[in-house]
mmCIF file of C-alpha atoms in Angstrom:
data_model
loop_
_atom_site.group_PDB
_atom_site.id
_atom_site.type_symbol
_atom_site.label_atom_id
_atom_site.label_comp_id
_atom_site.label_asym_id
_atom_site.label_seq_id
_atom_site.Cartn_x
_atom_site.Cartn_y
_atom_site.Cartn_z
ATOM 1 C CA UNK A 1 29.139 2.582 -9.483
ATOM 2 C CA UNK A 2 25.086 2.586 -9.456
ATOM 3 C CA UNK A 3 25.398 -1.000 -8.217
ATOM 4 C CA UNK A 4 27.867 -0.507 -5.518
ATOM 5 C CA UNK A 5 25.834 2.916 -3.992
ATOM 6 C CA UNK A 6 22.613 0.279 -4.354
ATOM 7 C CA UNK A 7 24.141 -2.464 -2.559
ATOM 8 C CA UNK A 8 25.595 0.057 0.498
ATOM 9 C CA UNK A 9 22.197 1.318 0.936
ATOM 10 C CA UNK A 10 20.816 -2.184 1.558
ATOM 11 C CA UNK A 11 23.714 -2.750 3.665
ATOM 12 C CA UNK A 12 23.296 -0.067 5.740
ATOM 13 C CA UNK A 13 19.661 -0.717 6.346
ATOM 14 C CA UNK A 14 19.861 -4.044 7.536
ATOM 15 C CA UNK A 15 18.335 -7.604 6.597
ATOM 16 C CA UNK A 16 14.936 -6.356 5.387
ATOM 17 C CA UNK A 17 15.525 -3.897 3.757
ATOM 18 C CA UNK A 18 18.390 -5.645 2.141
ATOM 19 C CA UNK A 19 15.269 -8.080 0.897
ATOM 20 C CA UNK A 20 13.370 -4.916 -0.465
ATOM 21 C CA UNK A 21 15.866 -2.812 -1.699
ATOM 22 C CA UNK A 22 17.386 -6.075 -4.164
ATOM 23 C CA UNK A 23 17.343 -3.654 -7.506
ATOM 24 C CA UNK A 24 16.686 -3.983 -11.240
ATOM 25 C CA UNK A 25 20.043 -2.370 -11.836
ATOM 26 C CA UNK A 26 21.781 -4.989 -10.221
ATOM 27 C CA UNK A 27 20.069 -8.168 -11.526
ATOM 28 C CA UNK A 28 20.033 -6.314 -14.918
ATOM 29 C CA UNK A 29 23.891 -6.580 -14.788
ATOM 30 C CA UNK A 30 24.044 -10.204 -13.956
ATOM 31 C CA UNK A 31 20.761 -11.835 -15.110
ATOM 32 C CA UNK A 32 19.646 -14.855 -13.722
ATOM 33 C CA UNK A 33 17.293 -16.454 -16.082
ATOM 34 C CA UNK A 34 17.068 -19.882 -14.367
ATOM 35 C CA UNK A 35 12.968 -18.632 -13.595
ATOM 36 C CA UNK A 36 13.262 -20.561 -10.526
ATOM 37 C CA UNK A 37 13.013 -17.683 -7.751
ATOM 38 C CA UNK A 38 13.881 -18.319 -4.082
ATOM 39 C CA UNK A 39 11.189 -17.915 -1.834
ATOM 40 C CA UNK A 40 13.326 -15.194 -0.548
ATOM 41 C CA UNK A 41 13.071 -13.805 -4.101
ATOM 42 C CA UNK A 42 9.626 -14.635 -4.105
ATOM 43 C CA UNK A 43 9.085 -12.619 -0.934
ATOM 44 C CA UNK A 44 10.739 -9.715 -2.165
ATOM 45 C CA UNK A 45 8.356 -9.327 -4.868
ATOM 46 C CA UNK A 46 5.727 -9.896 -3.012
ATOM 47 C CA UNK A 47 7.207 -5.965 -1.944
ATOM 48 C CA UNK A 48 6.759 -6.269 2.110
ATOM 49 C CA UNK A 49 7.334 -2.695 2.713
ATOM 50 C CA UNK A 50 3.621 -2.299 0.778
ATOM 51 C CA UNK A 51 1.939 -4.663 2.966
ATOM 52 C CA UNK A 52 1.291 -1.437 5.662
ATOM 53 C CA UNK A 53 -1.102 -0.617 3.080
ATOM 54 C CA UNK A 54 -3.156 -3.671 3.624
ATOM 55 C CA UNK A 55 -3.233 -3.999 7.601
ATOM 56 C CA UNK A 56 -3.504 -0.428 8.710
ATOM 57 C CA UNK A 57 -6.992 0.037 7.342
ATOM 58 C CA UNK A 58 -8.136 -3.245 8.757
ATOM 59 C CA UNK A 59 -6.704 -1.939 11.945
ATOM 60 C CA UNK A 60 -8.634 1.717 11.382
ATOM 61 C CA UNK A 61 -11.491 -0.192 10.020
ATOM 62 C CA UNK A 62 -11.556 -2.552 13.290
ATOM 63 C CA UNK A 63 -11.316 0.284 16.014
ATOM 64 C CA UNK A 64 -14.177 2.605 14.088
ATOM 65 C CA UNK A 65 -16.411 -0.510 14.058
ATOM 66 C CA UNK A 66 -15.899 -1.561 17.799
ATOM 67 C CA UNK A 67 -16.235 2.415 18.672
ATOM 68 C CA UNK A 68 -19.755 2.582 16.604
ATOM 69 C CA UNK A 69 -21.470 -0.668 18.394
ATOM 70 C CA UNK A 70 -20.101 -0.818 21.370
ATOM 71 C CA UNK A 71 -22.886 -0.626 24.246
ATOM 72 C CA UNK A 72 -25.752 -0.851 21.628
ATOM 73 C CA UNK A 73 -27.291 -3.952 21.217
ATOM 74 C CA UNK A 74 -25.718 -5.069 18.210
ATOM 75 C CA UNK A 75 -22.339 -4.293 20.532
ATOM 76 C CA UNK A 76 -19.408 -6.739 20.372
ATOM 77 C CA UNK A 77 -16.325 -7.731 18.668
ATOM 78 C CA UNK A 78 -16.586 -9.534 15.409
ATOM 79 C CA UNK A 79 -12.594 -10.926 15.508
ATOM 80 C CA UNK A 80 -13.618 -13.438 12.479
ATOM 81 C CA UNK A 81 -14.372 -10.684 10.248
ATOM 82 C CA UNK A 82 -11.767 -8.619 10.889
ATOM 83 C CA UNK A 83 -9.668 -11.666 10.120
ATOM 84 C CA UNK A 84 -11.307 -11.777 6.806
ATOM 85 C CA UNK A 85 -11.014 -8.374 6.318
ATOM 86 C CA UNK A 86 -7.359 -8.703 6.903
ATOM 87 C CA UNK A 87 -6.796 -11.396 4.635
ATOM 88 C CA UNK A 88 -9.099 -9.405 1.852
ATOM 89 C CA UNK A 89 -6.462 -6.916 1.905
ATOM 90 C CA UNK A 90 -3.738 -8.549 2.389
ATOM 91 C CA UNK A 91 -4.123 -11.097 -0.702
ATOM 92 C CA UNK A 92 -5.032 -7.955 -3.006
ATOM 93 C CA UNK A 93 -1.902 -6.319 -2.115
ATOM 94 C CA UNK A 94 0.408 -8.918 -2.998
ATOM 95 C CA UNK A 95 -1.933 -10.015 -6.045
ATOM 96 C CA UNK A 96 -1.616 -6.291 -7.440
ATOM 97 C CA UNK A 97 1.945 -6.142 -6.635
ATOM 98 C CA UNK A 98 2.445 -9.000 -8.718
ATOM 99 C CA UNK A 99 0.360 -8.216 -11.472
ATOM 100 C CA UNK A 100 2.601 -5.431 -11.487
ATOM 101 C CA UNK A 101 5.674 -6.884 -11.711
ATOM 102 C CA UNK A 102 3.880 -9.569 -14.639
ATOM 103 C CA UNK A 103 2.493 -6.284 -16.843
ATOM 104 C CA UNK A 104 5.324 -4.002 -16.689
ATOM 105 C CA UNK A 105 7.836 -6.944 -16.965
ATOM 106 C CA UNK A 106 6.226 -7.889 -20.242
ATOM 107 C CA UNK A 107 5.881 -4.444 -21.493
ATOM 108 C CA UNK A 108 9.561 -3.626 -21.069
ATOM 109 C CA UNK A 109 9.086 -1.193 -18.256
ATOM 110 C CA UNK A 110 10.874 -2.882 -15.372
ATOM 111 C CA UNK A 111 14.338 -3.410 -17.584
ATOM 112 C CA UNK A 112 15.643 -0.461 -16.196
ATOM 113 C CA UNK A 113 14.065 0.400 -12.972
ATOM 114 C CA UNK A 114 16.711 1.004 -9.906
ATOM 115 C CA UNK A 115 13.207 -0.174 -7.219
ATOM 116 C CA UNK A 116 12.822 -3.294 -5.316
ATOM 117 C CA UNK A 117 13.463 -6.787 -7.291
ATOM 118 C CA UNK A 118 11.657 -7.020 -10.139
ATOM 119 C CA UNK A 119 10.555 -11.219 -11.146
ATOM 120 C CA UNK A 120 9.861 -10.810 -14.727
ATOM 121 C CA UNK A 121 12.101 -7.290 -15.428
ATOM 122 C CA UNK A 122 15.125 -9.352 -14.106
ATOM 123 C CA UNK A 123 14.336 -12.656 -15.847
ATOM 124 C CA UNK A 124 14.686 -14.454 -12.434
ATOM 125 C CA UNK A 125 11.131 -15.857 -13.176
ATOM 126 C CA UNK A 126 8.988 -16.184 -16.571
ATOM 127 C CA UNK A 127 5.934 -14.107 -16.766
ATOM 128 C CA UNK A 128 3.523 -16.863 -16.645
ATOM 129 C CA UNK A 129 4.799 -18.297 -13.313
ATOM 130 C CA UNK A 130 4.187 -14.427 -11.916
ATOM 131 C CA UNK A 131 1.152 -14.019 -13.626
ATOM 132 C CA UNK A 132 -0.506 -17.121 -11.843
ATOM 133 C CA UNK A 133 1.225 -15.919 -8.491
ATOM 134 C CA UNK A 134 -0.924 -12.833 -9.084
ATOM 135 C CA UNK A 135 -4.423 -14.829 -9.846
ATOM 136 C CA UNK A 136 -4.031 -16.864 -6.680
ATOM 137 C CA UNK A 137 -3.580 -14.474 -4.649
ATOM 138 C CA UNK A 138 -6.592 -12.819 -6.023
ATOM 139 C CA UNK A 139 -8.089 -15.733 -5.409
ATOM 140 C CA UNK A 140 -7.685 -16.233 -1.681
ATOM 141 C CA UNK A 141 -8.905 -12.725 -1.514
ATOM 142 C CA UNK A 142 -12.004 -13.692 -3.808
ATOM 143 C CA UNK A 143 -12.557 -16.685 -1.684
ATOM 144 C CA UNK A 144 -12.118 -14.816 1.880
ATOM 145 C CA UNK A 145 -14.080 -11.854 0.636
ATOM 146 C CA UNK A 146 -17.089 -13.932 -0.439
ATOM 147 C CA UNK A 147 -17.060 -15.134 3.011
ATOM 148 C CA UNK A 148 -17.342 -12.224 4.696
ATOM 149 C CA UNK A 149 -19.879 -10.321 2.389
ATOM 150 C CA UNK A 150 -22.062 -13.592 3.152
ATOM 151 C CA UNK A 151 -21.762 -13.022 7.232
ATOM 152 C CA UNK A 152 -22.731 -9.390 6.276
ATOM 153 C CA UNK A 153 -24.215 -8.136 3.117
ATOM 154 C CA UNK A 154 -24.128 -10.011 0.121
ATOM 155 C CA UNK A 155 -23.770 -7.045 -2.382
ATOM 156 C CA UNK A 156 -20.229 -6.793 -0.952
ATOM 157 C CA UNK A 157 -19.367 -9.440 -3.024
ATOM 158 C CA UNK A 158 -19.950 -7.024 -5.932
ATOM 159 C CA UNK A 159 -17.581 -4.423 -4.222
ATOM 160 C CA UNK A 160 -14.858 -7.299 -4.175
ATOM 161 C CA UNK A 161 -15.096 -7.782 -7.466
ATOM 162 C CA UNK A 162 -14.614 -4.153 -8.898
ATOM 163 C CA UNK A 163 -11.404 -4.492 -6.477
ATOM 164 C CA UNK A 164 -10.235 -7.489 -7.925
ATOM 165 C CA UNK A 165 -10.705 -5.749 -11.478
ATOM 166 C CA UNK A 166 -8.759 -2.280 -10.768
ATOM 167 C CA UNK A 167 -5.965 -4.043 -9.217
ATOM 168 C CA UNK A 168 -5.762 -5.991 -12.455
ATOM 169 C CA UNK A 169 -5.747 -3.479 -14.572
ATOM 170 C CA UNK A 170 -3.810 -1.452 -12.559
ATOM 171 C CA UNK A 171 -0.880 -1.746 -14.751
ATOM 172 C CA UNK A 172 -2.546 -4.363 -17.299
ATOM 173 C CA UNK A 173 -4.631 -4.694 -19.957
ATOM 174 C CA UNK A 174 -3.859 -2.625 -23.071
ATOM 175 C CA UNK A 175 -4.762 0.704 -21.245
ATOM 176 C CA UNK A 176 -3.582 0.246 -17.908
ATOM 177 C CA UNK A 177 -4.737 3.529 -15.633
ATOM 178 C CA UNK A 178 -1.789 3.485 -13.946
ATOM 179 C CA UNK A 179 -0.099 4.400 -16.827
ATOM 180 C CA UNK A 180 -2.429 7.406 -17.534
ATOM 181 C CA UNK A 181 -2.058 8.923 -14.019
ATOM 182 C CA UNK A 182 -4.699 7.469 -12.153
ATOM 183 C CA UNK A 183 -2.427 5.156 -9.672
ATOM 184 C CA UNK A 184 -2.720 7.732 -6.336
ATOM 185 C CA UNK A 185 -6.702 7.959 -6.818
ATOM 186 C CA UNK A 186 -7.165 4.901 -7.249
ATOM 187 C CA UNK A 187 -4.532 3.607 -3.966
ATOM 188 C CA UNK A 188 -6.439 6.410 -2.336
ATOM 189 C CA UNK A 189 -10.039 4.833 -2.698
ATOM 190 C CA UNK A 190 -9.465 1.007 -2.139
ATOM 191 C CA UNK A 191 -6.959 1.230 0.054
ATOM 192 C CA UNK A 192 -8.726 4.155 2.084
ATOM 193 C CA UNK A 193 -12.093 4.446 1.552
ATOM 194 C CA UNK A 194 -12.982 1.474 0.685
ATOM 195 C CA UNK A 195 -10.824 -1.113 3.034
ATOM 196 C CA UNK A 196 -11.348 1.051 5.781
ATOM 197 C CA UNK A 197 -14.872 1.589 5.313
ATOM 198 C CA UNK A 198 -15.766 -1.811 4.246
ATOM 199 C CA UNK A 199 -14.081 -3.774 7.632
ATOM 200 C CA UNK A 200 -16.107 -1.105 9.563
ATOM 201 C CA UNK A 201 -19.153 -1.958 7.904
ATOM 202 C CA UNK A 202 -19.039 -5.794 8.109
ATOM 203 C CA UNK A 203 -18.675 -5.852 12.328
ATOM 204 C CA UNK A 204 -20.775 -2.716 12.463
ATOM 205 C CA UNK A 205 -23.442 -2.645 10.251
ATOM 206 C CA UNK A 206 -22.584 1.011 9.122
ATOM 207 C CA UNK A 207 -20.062 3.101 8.954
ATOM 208 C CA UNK A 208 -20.075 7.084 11.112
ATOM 209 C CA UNK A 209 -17.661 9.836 11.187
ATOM 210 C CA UNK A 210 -14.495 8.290 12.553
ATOM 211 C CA UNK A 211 -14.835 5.861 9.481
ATOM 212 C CA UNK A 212 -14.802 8.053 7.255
ATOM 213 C CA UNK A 213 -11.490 10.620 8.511
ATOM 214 C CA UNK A 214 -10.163 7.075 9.430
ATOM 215 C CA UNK A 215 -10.547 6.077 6.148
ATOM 216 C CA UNK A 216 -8.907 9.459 4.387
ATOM 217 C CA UNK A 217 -6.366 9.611 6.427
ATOM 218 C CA UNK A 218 -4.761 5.688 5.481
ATOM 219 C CA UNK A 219 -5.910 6.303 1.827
ATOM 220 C CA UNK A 220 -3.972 9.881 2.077
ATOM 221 C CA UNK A 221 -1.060 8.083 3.451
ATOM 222 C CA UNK A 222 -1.392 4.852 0.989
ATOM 223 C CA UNK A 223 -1.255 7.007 -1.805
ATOM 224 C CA UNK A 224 1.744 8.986 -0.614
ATOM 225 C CA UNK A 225 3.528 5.265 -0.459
ATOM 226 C CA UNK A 226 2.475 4.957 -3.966
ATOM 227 C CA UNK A 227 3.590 8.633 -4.928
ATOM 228 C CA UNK A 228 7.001 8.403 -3.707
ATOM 229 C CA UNK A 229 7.667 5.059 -5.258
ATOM 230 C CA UNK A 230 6.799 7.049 -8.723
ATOM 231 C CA UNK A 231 8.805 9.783 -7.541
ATOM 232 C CA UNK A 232 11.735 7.589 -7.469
ATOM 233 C CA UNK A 233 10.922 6.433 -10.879
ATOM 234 C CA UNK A 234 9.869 9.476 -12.863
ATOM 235 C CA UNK A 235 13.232 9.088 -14.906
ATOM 236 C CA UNK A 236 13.083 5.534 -16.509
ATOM 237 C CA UNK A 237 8.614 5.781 -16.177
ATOM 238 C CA UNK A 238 9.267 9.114 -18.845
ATOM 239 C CA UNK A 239 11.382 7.134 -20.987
ATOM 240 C CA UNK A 240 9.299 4.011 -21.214
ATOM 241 C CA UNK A 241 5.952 6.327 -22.005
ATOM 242 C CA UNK A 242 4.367 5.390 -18.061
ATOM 243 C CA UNK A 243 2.738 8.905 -17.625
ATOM 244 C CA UNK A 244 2.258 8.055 -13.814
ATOM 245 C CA UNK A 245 1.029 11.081 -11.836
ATOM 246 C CA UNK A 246 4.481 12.152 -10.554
ATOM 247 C CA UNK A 247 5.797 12.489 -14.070
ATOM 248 C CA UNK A 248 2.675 14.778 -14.974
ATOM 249 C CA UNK A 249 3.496 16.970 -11.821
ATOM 250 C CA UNK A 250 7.579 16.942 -12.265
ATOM 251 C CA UNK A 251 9.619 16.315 -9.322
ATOM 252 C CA UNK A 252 9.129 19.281 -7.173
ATOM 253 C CA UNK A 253 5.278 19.423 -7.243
ATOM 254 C CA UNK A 254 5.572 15.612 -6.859
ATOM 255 C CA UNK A 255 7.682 16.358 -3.531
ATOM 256 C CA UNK A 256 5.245 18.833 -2.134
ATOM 257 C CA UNK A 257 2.000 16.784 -2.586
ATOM 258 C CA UNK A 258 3.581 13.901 -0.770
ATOM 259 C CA UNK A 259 4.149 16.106 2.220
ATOM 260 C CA UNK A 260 0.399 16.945 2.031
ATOM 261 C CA UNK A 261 -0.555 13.498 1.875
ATOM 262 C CA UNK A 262 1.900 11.952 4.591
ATOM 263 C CA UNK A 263 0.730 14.911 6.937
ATOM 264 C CA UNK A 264 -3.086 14.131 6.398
ATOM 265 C CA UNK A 265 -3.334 11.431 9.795
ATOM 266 C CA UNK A 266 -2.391 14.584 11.935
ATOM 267 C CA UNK A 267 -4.950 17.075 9.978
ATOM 268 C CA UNK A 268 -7.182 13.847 10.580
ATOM 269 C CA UNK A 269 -6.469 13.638 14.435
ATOM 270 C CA UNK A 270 -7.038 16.935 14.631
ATOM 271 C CA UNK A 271 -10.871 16.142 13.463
ATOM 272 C CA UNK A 272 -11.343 13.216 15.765
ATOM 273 C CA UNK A 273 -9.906 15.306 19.156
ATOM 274 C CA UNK A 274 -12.994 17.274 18.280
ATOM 275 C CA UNK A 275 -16.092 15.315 17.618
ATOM 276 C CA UNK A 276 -14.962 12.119 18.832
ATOM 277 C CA UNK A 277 -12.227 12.269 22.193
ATOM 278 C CA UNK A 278 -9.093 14.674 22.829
ATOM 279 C CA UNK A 279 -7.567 11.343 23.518
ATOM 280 C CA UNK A 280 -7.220 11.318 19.934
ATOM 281 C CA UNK A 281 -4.432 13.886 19.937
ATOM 282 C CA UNK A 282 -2.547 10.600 20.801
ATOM 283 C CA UNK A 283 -1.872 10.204 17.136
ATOM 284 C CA UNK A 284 0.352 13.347 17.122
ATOM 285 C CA UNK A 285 2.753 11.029 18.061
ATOM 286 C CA UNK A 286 3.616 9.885 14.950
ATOM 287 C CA UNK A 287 5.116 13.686 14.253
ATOM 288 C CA UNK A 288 8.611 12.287 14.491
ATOM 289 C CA UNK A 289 8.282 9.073 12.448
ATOM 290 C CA UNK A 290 6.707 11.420 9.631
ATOM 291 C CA UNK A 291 9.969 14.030 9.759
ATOM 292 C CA UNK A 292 12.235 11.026 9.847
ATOM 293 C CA UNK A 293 10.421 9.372 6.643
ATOM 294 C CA UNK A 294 10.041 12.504 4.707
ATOM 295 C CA UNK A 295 13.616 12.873 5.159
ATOM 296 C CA UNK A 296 14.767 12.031 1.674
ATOM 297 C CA UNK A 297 12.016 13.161 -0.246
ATOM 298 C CA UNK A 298 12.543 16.499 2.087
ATOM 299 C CA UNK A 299 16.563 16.702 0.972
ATOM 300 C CA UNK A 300 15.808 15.954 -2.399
ATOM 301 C CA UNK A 301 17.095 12.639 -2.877
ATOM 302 C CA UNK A 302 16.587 10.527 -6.049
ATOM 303 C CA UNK A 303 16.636 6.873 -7.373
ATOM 304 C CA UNK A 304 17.368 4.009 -5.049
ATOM 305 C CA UNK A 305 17.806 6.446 -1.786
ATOM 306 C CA UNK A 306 14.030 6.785 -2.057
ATOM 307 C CA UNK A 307 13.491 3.198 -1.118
ATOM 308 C CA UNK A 308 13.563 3.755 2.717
ATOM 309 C CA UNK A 309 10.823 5.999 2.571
ATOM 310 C CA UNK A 310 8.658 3.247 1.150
ATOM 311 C CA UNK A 311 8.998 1.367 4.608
ATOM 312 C CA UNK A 312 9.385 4.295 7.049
ATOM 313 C CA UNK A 313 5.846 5.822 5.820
ATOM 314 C CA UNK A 314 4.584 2.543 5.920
ATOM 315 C CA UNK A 315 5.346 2.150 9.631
ATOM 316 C CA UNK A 316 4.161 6.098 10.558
ATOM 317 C CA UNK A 317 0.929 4.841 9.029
ATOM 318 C CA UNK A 318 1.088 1.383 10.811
ATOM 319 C CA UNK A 319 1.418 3.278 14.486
ATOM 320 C CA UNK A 320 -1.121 5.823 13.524
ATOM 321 C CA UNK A 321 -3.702 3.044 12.852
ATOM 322 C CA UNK A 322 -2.837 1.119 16.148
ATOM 323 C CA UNK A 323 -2.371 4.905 18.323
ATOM 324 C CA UNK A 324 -5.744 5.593 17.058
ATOM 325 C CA UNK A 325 -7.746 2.650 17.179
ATOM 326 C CA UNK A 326 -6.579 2.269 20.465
ATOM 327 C CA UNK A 327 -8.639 5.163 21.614
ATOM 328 C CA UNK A 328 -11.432 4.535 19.954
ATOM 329 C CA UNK A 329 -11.387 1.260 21.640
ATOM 330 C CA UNK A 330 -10.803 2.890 25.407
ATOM 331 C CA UNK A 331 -13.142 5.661 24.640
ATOM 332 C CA UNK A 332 -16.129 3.379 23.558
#
């Protein structure tokens, strides 16, 4: 029954999401353990619908930068580093989302989990093969990030590495913070505060007020990603002894504070129509995308009908961080 509702959802949504929404219920009732994955499966636990996470602070991070220099006589575009950037976050993303999949494979956590395809939880690959897919990409984001702290400021490299470490230990290590309800905060400040902040600051040279909104505003949205994915899981994480932040809240509290979070971009456009442009009001535009992805978590939907929301959040973000960069752009 689980299986069949699982695989109509994925149906339903199309070809993607059919990719992301492959579940640990359904692999769990026909395991594969060839551990050869399919790129396809390889892709799908890479998780896609998380990669919004990565570009839209670049994006944020981009627009504030070109809005701080531009007409001064450090002005211009720096496309380079914003490449870097991008590929900074991009290769941290999928290294942490494989780290996860390695840690709570091998702890047990995964075995029941109705999410996106788990590698190791399914035994479609062996942990090792997922744990070096996880240093490598940590590794390209090492390499890239090295790179760009030496076009700007060298202690950056230093930042880079405390990334590297918390996605790590994420969910591994023998006290994982993830496990202890830490996950949100911590999605919150590298994939806010600290991508956003950080691309601004290697084309600009500092970072000013738009940065920093920007930069709540992605990492408020980010973590509600993050939240909702726990939501989904709060049954099989309270079992398995993962004390994420939604199970310490419960599921209605859980539902509330990712309303507050997925709202924050229009609290934060709000902010920049004042001391920036009006044009920033543009970014009220997303008001639709937000009802339509806070659907489920709004009708009180549970397990695998939470997926979508992963990717429709992801892509309210996504147009947020383009809407608003885009002024700061024309209003420079």
């Amino acid at each position: 029954m689980i299986v069949g509702h699982q695989r109509g959802l994925c149906d339903s949504a199309g070809v993607h999401s059919t990719m992301v929404c492959m579940t640990e219920t359904t692999t769990a009732a026909h395991p594969r353990e060839h551990n050869h994955p399919t790129l396809r499966e390889w892709l799908a636990g890479a998780r896609p619908h998380t990669w919004a996470n990565a570009f839209a602070p670049v994006v944020v991070g981009t627009g504030a930068a070109i809005h701080t220099v531009y007409g001064t006589a450090e002005g211009g575009m720096h496309l380079w580093r914003a490449f870097l950037a991008g590929v900074v976050a991009w290769s941290l993303i999928i290294g942490v989302n494989y780290a996860n999949d390695y840690s709570d494979g091998i702890r047990g956590t995964d075995n029941t989990r109705s999410g996106p395809l788990r590698l190791v939880g399914s035994g479609i690959a062996q942990p090792l093969q997922v744990k070096l897919a996880a240093f490598g990409a940590f590794g390209v984001a090492a390499v890239a990030g090295t790179v760009l702290s030496l076009l700007s400021s060298w202690w950056l490299i230093l930042v880079g590495m405390v990334c590297i470490v918390a996605a790590w230990f994420y969910t591994g290590g023998k006290n994982p913070y993830g496990y202890s309800g830490w996950g949100e905060i911590a999605v919150f400040v590298f994939f806010g505060l600290v991508a956003v902040l950080g691309t601004q600051f290697t084309q600009a040279g500092r970072v000013d007020i738009a940065g920093v909104v920007g930069a709540c505003a992605i990492g408020a949205m980010s973590a509600s990603i993050n939240l909702v994915n726990n939501l989904r899981d709060i049954p099989t994480d309270s079992q398995t002894g993962k004390i994420t932040l939604a199970v310490r809240l419960g599921d209605a509290k859980t539902r509330v504070l990712y309303y507050l979070l997925v709202i924050s971009p229009l609290v934060v456009t709000i902010i920049l129509s004042v001391v920036v442009t009006p044009w920033a009001l543009l970014g009220l535009v997303i008001i639709p995308l937000v009802y339509v992805a806070s659907g489920p978590v709004r009708y009180g939907a549970v397990g695998p009908a939470l997926i979508p929301v992963l990717g429709t959040t992801g892509r309210a973000m996504l147009v947020w961080a383009t809407l608003t960069t885009a002024v700061l752009i024309f209003v420079s």
